[in-house]
Amino acid sequence: MQLFIDTADVQEIREAAELGLLDGVTTNPTLVAATGRPMRECLTEICSIVPGPVSGEVLATTYDEMLAEARELATIAPNIVVKIPLIRDGLRVVKVLTGEGIKTNVTLCFSPLQAVLAAKAGATYISPFVGRLDDVGHEGMDVVHQIIEIYGNYGYDTKVLVASVRSPLHVLTAMQMGADVATIPFKVIGQLIKHPLTDVGLARFIADAAKIPSKG
Ligand code: G3P
């Protein structure tokens, strides 16, 4: 499974990239706004750090404006993936962009039926928001399971990108289900690495290593 980072903070992206395990980046308007930087400047720098797919989202919500904005975003770098909201005009935009060879990530997906429509429009990625579903009392990962099952039934190529990840358990379940990608906040990447037994074990090895005679 591919691991993306869900942030627009270039410091976090650089640190994650240094691990050598980062396959791509997703951003959204909220994450870009948090940086205080213009969208284009932010995405240009991210694309220079990470060679893998970098999702940048359109801010418009009408057909003509989304299409123009998506085409503009696609000029930033070859690895840009344009994020389009899962609304009626968004699906129309995805169909056109797919025909033009522009990669898309259909965002704000909360149901398997929405995901099927995105796949039929030719989306490169579908982003079910699992954490936000959990927040309203639905099991977010159930939706991921349904999408994977339905895409498998009909052979859709759209990749399932698990988004709104809040915990290591979301990542583990996504892997068990065979999702293509999980996009993970910086904090959760740290949680994937850390285990208290690793720390305790290492502390003991360091203490015992000091007792090993240097000679003879
Ligand atoms: O980038 C989309 C998604 O991952 C947002 O996550 O935590 O704001 O629900 P969150």
CSV table of N, CA, C and O and ligand atoms in Angstrom, one decimal, residues 6-7 26-28 30-31 57 83 107-108 127-132 135 161-166 183-185, ligand 1:
chain,number,residue,atom,x,y,z
A,6,ASP,N,-0.7,13.7,4.6
A,6,ASP,CA,-1.9,14.7,4.4
A,6,ASP,C,-1.5,16.0,5.1
A,6,ASP,O,-1.9,16.2,6.3
A,7,THR,N,-0.8,16.9,4.4
A,7,THR,CA,-0.4,18.1,4.9
A,7,THR,C,0.0,19.1,3.8
A,7,THR,O,0.4,18.6,2.7
A,26,THR,N,-1.1,14.7,-0.1
A,26,THR,CA,-2.4,15.3,-0.4
A,26,THR,C,-2.6,16.6,0.4
A,26,THR,O,-2.1,16.6,1.6
A,27,THR,N,-3.2,17.5,-0.2
A,27,THR,CA,-3.5,18.8,0.5
A,27,THR,C,-5.0,19.0,0.3
A,27,THR,O,-5.7,18.4,-0.4
A,28,ASN,N,-5.5,20.0,1.1
A,28,ASN,CA,-6.9,20.5,0.9
A,28,ASN,C,-6.8,22.0,1.2
A,28,ASN,O,-5.8,22.5,1.7
A,30,THR,N,-8.1,23.7,3.6
A,30,THR,CA,-7.9,23.9,5.0
A,30,THR,C,-6.4,23.8,5.3
A,30,THR,O,-5.8,24.6,6.1
A,31,LEU,N,-5.8,22.8,4.8
A,31,LEU,CA,-4.3,22.6,5.1
A,31,LEU,C,-3.5,23.7,4.5
A,31,LEU,O,-2.5,24.1,5.1
A,57,GLU,N,-6.2,21.0,-4.5
A,57,GLU,CA,-7.7,21.0,-4.7
A,57,GLU,C,-8.1,22.3,-5.3
A,57,GLU,O,-7.6,23.4,-5.0
A,83,LYS,N,-7.5,17.8,-7.2
A,83,LYS,CA,-8.6,17.3,-6.3
A,83,LYS,C,-9.9,18.0,-6.7
A,83,LYS,O,-10.0,19.2,-6.7
A,107,THR,N,-12.7,14.0,-4.1
A,107,THR,CA,-12.6,14.2,-2.6
A,107,THR,C,-14.0,14.4,-2.0
A,107,THR,O,-15.0,14.6,-2.7
A,108,LEU,N,-14.0,14.3,-0.7
A,108,LEU,CA,-15.3,14.4,0.1
A,108,LEU,C,-16.3,13.3,-0.3
A,108,LEU,O,-17.4,13.5,-0.5
A,127,SER,N,-11.3,9.5,-2.7
A,127,SER,CA,-10.9,9.7,-1.3
A,127,SER,C,-12.1,9.6,-0.4
A,127,SER,O,-12.8,10.6,-0.1
A,128,PRO,N,-12.4,8.4,0.2
A,128,PRO,CA,-13.4,8.3,1.3
A,128,PRO,C,-12.8,8.8,2.5
A,128,PRO,O,-11.6,8.6,2.9
A,129,PHE,N,-13.6,9.7,3.2
A,129,PHE,CA,-13.1,10.4,4.4
A,129,PHE,C,-13.5,9.6,5.7
A,129,PHE,O,-14.6,9.7,6.2
A,130,VAL,N,-12.7,8.7,6.1
A,130,VAL,CA,-13.1,7.7,7.2
A,130,VAL,C,-13.3,8.4,8.5
A,130,VAL,O,-14.2,8.1,9.3
A,131,GLY,N,-12.4,9.3,8.9
A,131,GLY,CA,-12.5,9.9,10.2
A,131,GLY,C,-13.7,10.7,10.4
A,131,GLY,O,-14.4,10.7,11.4
A,132,ARG,N,-14.1,11.4,9.3
A,132,ARG,CA,-15.3,12.3,9.4
A,132,ARG,C,-16.6,11.4,9.5
A,132,ARG,O,-17.6,11.8,10.1
A,135,ASP,N,-16.8,10.3,13.0
A,135,ASP,CA,-17.2,11.5,13.8
A,135,ASP,C,-18.7,11.5,13.9
A,135,ASP,O,-19.3,12.1,14.9
A,161,LEU,N,-8.1,5.7,-2.1
A,161,LEU,CA,-7.1,6.5,-1.2
A,161,LEU,C,-7.9,6.8,0.1
A,161,LEU,O,-8.8,7.7,0.1
A,162,VAL,N,-7.5,6.2,1.1
A,162,VAL,CA,-8.2,6.3,2.4
A,162,VAL,C,-7.7,7.7,3.0
A,162,VAL,O,-6.5,7.9,3.3
A,163,ALA,N,-8.7,8.6,3.2
A,163,ALA,CA,-8.4,9.9,3.7
A,163,ALA,C,-9.1,10.2,5.0
A,163,ALA,O,-9.9,9.4,5.5
A,164,SER,N,-8.8,11.3,5.6
A,164,SER,CA,-9.3,11.7,6.9
A,164,SER,C,-8.9,10.6,7.9
A,164,SER,O,-9.7,10.2,8.8
A,165,VAL,N,-7.7,10.2,7.8
A,165,VAL,CA,-7.1,9.2,8.7
A,165,VAL,C,-6.8,9.8,10.1
A,165,VAL,O,-6.2,10.9,10.1
A,166,ARG,N,-7.2,9.2,11.1
A,166,ARG,CA,-7.0,9.8,12.5
A,166,ARG,C,-6.1,9.0,13.4
A,166,ARG,O,-5.7,9.4,14.4
A,183,THR,N,-3.6,8.3,3.1
A,183,THR,CA,-3.0,9.6,3.3
A,183,THR,C,-3.1,9.9,4.8
A,183,THR,O,-4.1,9.9,5.4
A,184,ILE,N,-1.9,10.2,5.4
A,184,ILE,CA,-1.7,10.1,6.8
A,184,ILE,C,-1.2,11.4,7.4
A,184,ILE,O,-0.2,11.9,6.8
A,185,PRO,N,-1.8,12.0,8.4
A,185,PRO,CA,-1.3,13.2,9.0
A,185,PRO,C,0.1,12.9,9.6
A,185,PRO,O,0.4,11.8,10.0
B,1,G3P,O1,-7.3,15.8,2.9
B,1,G3P,C1,-8.6,15.3,3.2
B,1,G3P,C2,-8.7,14.6,4.5
B,1,G3P,O2,-7.7,13.8,4.8
B,1,G3P,C3,-9.1,15.6,5.6
B,1,G3P,O3,-8.9,15.0,6.9
B,1,G3P,O4,-8.9,15.1,9.4
B,1,G3P,O5,-9.7,17.1,8.1
B,1,G3P,O6,-11.1,15.0,8.2
B,1,G3P,P1,-9.7,15.6,8.2
